[in-house]
Structures are given as C-alpha cells and as structure tokens.
CSV table of C-alpha atoms and ligand atoms in Angstrom, one decimal:
chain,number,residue,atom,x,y,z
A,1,UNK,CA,117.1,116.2,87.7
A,2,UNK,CA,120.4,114.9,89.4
A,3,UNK,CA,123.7,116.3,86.9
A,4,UNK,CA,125.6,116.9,85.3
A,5,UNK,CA,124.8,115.6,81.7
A,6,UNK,CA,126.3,116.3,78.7
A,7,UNK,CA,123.5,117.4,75.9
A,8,UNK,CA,125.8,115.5,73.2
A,9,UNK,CA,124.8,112.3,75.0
A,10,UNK,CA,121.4,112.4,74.8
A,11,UNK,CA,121.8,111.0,71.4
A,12,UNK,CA,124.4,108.5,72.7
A,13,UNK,CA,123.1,106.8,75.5
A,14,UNK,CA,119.7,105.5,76.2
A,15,UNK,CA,119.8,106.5,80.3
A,16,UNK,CA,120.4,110.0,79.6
A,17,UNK,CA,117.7,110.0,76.6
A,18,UNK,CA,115.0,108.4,79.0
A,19,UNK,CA,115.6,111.0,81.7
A,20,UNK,CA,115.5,113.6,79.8
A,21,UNK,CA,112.0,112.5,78.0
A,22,UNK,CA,110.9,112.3,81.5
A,23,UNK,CA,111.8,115.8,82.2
A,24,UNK,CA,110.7,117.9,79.1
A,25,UNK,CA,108.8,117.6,76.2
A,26,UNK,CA,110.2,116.8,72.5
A,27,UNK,CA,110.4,120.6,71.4
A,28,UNK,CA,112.2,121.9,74.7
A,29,UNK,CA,115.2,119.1,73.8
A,30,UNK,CA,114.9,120.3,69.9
A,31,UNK,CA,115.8,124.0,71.5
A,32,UNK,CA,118.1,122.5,74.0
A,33,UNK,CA,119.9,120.8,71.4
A,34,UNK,CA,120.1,124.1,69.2
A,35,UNK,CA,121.5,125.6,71.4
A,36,UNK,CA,124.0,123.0,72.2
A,37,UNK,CA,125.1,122.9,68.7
A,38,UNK,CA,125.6,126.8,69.2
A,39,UNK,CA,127.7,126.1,71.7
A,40,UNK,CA,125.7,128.4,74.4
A,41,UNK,CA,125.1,125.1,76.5
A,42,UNK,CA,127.7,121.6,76.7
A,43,UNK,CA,126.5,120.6,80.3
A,44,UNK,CA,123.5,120.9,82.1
A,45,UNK,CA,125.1,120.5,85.9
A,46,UNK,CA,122.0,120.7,88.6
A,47,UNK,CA,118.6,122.3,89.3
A,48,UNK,CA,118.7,125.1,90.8
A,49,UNK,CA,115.3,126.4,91.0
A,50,UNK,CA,111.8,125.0,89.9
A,51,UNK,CA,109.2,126.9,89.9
A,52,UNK,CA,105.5,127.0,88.2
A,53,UNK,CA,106.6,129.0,84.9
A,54,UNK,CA,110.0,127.9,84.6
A,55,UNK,CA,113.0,125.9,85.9
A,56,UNK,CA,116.5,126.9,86.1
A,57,UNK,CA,119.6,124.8,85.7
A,58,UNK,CA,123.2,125.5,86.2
A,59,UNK,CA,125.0,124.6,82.9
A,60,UNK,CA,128.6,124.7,81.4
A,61,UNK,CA,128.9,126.4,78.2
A,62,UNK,CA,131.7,124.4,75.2
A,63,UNK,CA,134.4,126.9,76.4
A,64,UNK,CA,133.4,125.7,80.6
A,65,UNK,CA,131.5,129.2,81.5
A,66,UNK,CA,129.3,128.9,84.5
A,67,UNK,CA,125.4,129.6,82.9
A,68,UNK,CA,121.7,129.8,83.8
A,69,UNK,CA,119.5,127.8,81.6
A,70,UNK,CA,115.8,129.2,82.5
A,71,UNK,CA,113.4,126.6,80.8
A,72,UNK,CA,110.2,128.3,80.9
A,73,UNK,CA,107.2,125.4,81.1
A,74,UNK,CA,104.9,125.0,78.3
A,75,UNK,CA,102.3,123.0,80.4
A,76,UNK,CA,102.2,124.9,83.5
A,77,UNK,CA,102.8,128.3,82.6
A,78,UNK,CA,100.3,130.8,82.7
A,79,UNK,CA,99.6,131.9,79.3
A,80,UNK,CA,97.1,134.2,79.6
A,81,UNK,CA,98.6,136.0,82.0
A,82,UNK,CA,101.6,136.6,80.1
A,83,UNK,CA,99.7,137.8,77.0
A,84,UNK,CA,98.9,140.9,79.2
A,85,UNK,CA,102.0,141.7,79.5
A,86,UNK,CA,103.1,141.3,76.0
A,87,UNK,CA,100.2,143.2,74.0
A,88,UNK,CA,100.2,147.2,74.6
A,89,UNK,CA,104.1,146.5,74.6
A,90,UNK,CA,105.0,148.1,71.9
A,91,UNK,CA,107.8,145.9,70.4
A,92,UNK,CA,105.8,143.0,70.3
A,93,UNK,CA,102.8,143.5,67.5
A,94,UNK,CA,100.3,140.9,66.7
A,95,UNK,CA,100.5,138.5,69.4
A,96,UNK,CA,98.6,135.5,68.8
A,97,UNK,CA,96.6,133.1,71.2
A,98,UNK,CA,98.6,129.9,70.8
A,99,UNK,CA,99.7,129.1,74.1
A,100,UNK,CA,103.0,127.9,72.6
A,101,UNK,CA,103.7,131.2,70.5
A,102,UNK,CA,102.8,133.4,73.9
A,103,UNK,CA,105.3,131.5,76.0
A,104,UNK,CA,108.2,131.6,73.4
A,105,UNK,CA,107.5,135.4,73.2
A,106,UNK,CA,107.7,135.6,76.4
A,107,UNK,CA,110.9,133.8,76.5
A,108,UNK,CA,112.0,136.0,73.9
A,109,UNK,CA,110.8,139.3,75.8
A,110,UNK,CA,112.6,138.3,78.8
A,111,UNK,CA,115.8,138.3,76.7
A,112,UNK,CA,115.1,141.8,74.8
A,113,UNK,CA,114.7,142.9,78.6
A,114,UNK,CA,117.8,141.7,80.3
A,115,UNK,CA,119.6,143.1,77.2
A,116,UNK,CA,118.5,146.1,77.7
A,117,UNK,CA,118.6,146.6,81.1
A,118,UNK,CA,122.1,145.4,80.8
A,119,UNK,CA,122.8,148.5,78.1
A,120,UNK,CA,121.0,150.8,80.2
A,121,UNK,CA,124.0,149.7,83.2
A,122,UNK,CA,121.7,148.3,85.2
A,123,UNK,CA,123.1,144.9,87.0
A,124,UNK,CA,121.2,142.0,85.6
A,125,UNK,CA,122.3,138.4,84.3
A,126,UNK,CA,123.8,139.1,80.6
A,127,UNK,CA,122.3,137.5,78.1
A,128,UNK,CA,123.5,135.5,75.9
A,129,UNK,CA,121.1,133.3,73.5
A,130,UNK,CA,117.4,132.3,73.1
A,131,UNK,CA,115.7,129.1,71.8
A,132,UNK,CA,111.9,128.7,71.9
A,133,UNK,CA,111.2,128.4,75.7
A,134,UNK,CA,114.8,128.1,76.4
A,135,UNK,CA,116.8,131.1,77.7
A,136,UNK,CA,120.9,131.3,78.1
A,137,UNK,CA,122.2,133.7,80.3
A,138,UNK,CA,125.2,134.3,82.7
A,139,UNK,CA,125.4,132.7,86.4
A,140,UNK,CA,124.9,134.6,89.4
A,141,UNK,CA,126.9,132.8,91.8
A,142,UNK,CA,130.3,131.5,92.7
A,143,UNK,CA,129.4,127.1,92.9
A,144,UNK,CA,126.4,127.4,94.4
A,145,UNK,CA,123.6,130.4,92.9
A,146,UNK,CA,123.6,133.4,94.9
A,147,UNK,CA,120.3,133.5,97.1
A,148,UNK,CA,117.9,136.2,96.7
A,149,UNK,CA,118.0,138.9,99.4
A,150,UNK,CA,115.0,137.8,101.1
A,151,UNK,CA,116.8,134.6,102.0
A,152,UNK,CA,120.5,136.3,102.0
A,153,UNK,CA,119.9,139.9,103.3
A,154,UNK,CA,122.5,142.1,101.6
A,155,UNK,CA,124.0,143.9,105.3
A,156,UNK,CA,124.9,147.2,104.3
A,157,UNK,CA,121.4,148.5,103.5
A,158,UNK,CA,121.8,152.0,102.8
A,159,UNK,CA,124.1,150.5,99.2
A,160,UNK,CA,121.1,148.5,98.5
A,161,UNK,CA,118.6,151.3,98.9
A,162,UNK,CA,121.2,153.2,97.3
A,163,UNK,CA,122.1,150.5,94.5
A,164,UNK,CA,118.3,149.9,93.9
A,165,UNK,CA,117.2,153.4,93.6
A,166,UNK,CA,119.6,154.1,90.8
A,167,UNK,CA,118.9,150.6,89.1
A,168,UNK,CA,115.5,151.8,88.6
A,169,UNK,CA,116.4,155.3,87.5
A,170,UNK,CA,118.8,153.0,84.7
A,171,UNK,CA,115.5,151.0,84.1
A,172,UNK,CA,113.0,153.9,83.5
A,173,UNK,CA,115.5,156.5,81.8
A,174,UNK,CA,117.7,154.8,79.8
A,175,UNK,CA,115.9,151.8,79.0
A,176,UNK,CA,112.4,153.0,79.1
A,177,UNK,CA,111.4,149.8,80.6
A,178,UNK,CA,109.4,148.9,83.4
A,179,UNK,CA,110.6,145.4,85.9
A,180,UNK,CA,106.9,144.7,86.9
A,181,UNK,CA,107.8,142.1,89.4
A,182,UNK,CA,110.7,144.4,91.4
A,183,UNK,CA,110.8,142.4,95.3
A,184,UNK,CA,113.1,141.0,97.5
A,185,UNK,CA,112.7,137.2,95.6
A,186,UNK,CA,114.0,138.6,92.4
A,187,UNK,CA,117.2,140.0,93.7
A,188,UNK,CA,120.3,138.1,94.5
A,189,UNK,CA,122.9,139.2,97.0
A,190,UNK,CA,125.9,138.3,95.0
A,191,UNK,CA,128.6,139.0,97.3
A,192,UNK,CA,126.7,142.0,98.7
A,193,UNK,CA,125.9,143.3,95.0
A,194,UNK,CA,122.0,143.0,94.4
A,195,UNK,CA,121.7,141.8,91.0
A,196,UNK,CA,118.2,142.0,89.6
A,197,UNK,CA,116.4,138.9,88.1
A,198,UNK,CA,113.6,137.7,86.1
A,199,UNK,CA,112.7,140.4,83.7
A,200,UNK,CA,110.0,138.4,81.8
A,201,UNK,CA,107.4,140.3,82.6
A,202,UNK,CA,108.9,143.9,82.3
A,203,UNK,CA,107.4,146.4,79.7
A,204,UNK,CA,108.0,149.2,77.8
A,205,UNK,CA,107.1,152.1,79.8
A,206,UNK,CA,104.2,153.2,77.4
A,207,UNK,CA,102.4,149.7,77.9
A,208,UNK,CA,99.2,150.8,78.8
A,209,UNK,CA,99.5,149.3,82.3
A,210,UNK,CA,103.0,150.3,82.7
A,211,UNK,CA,102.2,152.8,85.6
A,212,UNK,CA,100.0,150.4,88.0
A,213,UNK,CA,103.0,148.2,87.8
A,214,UNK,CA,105.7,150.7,88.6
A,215,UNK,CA,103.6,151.3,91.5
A,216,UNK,CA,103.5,147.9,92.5
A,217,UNK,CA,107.1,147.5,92.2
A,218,UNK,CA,107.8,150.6,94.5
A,219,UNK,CA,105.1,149.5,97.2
A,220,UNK,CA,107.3,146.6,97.4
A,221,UNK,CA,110.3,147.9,97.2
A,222,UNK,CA,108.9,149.9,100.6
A,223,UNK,CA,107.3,147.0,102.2
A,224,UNK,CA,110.9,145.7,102.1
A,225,UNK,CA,112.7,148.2,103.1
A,226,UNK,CA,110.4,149.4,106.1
A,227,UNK,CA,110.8,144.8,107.4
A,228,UNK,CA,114.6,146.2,107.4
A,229,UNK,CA,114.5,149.6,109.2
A,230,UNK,CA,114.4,151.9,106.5
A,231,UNK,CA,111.0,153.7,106.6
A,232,UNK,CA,110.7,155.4,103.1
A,233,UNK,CA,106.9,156.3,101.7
A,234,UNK,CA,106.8,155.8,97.6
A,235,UNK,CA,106.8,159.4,97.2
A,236,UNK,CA,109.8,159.7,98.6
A,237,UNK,CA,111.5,156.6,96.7
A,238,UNK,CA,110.1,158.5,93.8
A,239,UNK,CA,112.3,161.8,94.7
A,240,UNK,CA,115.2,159.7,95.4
A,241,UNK,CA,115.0,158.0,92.1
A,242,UNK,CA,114.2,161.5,90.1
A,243,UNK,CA,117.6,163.0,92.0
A,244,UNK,CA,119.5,159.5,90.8
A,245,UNK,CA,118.6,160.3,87.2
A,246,UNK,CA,121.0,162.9,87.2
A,247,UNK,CA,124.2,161.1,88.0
A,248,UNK,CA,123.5,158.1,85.4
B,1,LIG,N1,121.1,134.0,86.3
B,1,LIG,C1,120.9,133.3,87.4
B,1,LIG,N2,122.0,132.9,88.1
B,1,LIG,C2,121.8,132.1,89.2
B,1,LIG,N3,120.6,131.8,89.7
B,1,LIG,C3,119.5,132.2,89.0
B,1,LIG,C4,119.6,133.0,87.8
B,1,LIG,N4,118.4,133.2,87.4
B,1,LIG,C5,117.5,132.6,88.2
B,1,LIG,N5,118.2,132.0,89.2
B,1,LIG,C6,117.6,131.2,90.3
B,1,LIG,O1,116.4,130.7,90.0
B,1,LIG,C7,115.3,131.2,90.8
B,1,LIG,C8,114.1,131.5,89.9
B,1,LIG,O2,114.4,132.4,88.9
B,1,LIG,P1,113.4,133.5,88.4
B,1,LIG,O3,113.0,134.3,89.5
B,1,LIG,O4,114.0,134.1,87.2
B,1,LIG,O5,112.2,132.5,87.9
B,1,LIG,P2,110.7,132.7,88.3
B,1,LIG,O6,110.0,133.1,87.0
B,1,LIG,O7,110.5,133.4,89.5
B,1,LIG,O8,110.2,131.2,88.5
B,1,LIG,P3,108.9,130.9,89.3
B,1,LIG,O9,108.2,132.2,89.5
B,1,LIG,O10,108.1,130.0,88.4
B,1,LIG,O11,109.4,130.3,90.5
B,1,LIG,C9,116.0,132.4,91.4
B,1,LIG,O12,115.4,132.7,92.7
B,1,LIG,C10,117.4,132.0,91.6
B,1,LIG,O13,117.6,131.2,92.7
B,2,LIG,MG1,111.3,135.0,90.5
C-alpha cells in the first residue's frame, strides 16, 4: 500500500476508502479507526514489512511521532499455532478456539510482552496501545526502519554478544519471560544498538514448553554467532548469561 494516508480520510474520500477495503477487512479499519480517534495513529506513511502473520507500517502519530503499526492477519495467520503459545501461559486463562479471539490475544500478548521486557530494561520497541489485531508501538529507525542484523550486521560483535547476553539475563530474571523466537531476523541494528523485535510469541517462563524454547533461542543465538567468528557452545552462553544476572 503506497502512503501516506491520513486515517481521517477514509471517511472523506472514496479513493482512500476503496484502497483501504482492498487492503484489510472491515474490523481491522474499526480498530484502525479506534485507535485513530485515540490519537496513537493520524498517518499511515508506507509498508515496511509484509509478512505471513502480520504487516508493518510506518505511521505518524496526532502529535507527528514516528510509529510501527504491526497488523497481525486474520486470514493468514496461523492460529493454531499461536494457541500453543498462549495456553500453559499463565496470564492468559481460558483461551478459546475462535480463530479471531486467538489472534487478538495474541496481539494482545505481544503487547503485555514488549511491556515488560521494556520494564525489565531490556531494549525493545515501547509500546504504546493495542486494538484487536492492531498493535502501536515506537519506530526503530531514523526515515527508513532499521534492518535486522542479519541484513545489517552490527560491527562491533563482542557489544552484541555482550548486549545480547545481558538482554536475556533482563528477559529471564526480571521479566520472567521467555523471547521464543530470539535470531538474527528479529533484531535490528539501530545505529549499532541491537534492539530486539517481535515478542508475540514469548512466554512466561513456567509455560510448560518454556525450556525447549529457551533452548532453541540459544542454539540460535550460537548458530549466529559461530557464521560471525565467535565460537560459543550453549553451555557456555548459559554461564555468560548466569554471570550477567548479577550486574542487572
Ligand atoms: N518497531 C519497529 N520499528 C521498525 N521496524 C519494525 C518494527 N517492528 C517490526 N519492524 C519491521 O517489520 C519486520 C517484521 O516485523 P516482525 O518480525 O515483528 O514481524 P513477523 O511476525 O516476523 O512477521 P512475519 O514473520 O509474518 O514476517 C521487521 O523485520 C522489521 O523490518
Ligand atoms: Mg520477525
């Protein structure tokens, strides 16, 4: 979708109405418009990223704030797959089987997470509102978004071992919550500071498969780092992250 439009017109002017019926459905413009009215989105500038599960847009909030507007997909998203990561999480209780109701939880999981990774001091997009499937949160980027790492390689390494190791000691101590999809697409280099990324997925560490994703997370968080030189085995990125726990 070629920007920037202003959410006000939609109810103005036919052109803008038609283009964005041909983009989402009825109830992703009922939560656009919320939170339009809210005043968390005026603009929406320029795609930045479309993926299976969601697309994300660069938008001006009503005071001119750069934000990321991650529409998660209703038709296209896998459902199923993100039930299993909402039940056995604790702060979620009787999830249902609508595929609707599972993808606005999830919508609403990924901003309980980025909240309190944030808390927890860990460098993530701040949040700022949720509608439905719609999620408000700040921009990582300057004009253009900052390009995750495995595109933009953050040069000086040993700071992103370093920054990474006690991101996840912040993640796991303080907040108690797992990423679950930790790699080097979901981290930006934002002027050489890795800034961590979509947090739908991440649990509560007591989720019943909280450990075989914490695993998964480090094995890549190896993988990665091996590709750049740094050979560290996961028992070893374990140590490092126990030994960052006690300066946080
Ligand atoms: N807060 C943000 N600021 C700037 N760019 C962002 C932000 N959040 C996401 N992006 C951009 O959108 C892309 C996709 O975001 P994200 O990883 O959260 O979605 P996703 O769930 O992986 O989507 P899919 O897996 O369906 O492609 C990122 O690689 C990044 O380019
Ligand atoms: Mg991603």
């Amino acid at each position: 979708m070629e920007g920037p439009y202003r959410i006000e017109d939609y109810i103005k002017d036919a052109k803008v109405r038609k283009i964005f019926g041909q983009v989402f459905d009825q109830s992703t413009i009922g939560a656009i418009h919320d939170l339009a009215n809210k005043g968390f989105i005026d603009y929406l500038e320029h795609i930045i990223s479309t993926g299976k599960e969601a697309h994300v847009y660069k938008a001006l909030d009503k005071a001119g704030h750069a934000r990321a507007v991650k529409i998660y997909m209703i038709e296209t998203s896998d459902f199923r797959n993100m039930r299993r990561y909402i039940e056995g999480d604790l702060r979620f209780k009787n999830v249902g089987h609508d595929r609707r109701d599972i993808i606005y939880l999830w919508t609403k999981k990924e901003y309980k997470n980025l909240e309190s990774f944030s808390e927890a001091g860990v460098r993530v997009p701040m949040p700022f509102a949720f509608t439905k499937n719609v999620l408000v949160m700040e921009f990582i980027g300057k004009e253009q978004a900052a390009l995750p790492i495995k595109e933009d390689p953050i040069e000086d390494i040993a700071f992103l071992y370093e920054t990474l190791v006690e991101s996840i000691a912040r993640m796991i101590y303080k907040a108690k919550v797992i990423h679950g999809d930790l790699s080097e697409y979901n981290i930006l280099n934002f002027d050489g500071t890795p800034v961590i990324i979509d947090c739908g997925q991440a649990v509560l560490f007591n989720h019943p498969h909280a450990m075989e994703f914490f695993e998964r997370d480090l094995k890549n968080i190896a993988n990665y780092f091996e590709k750049q030189g740094i050979k560290k085995s996961i028992d070893e990125i374990k140590a490092d992250i126990k030994r960052a726990k006690e300066k946080i």
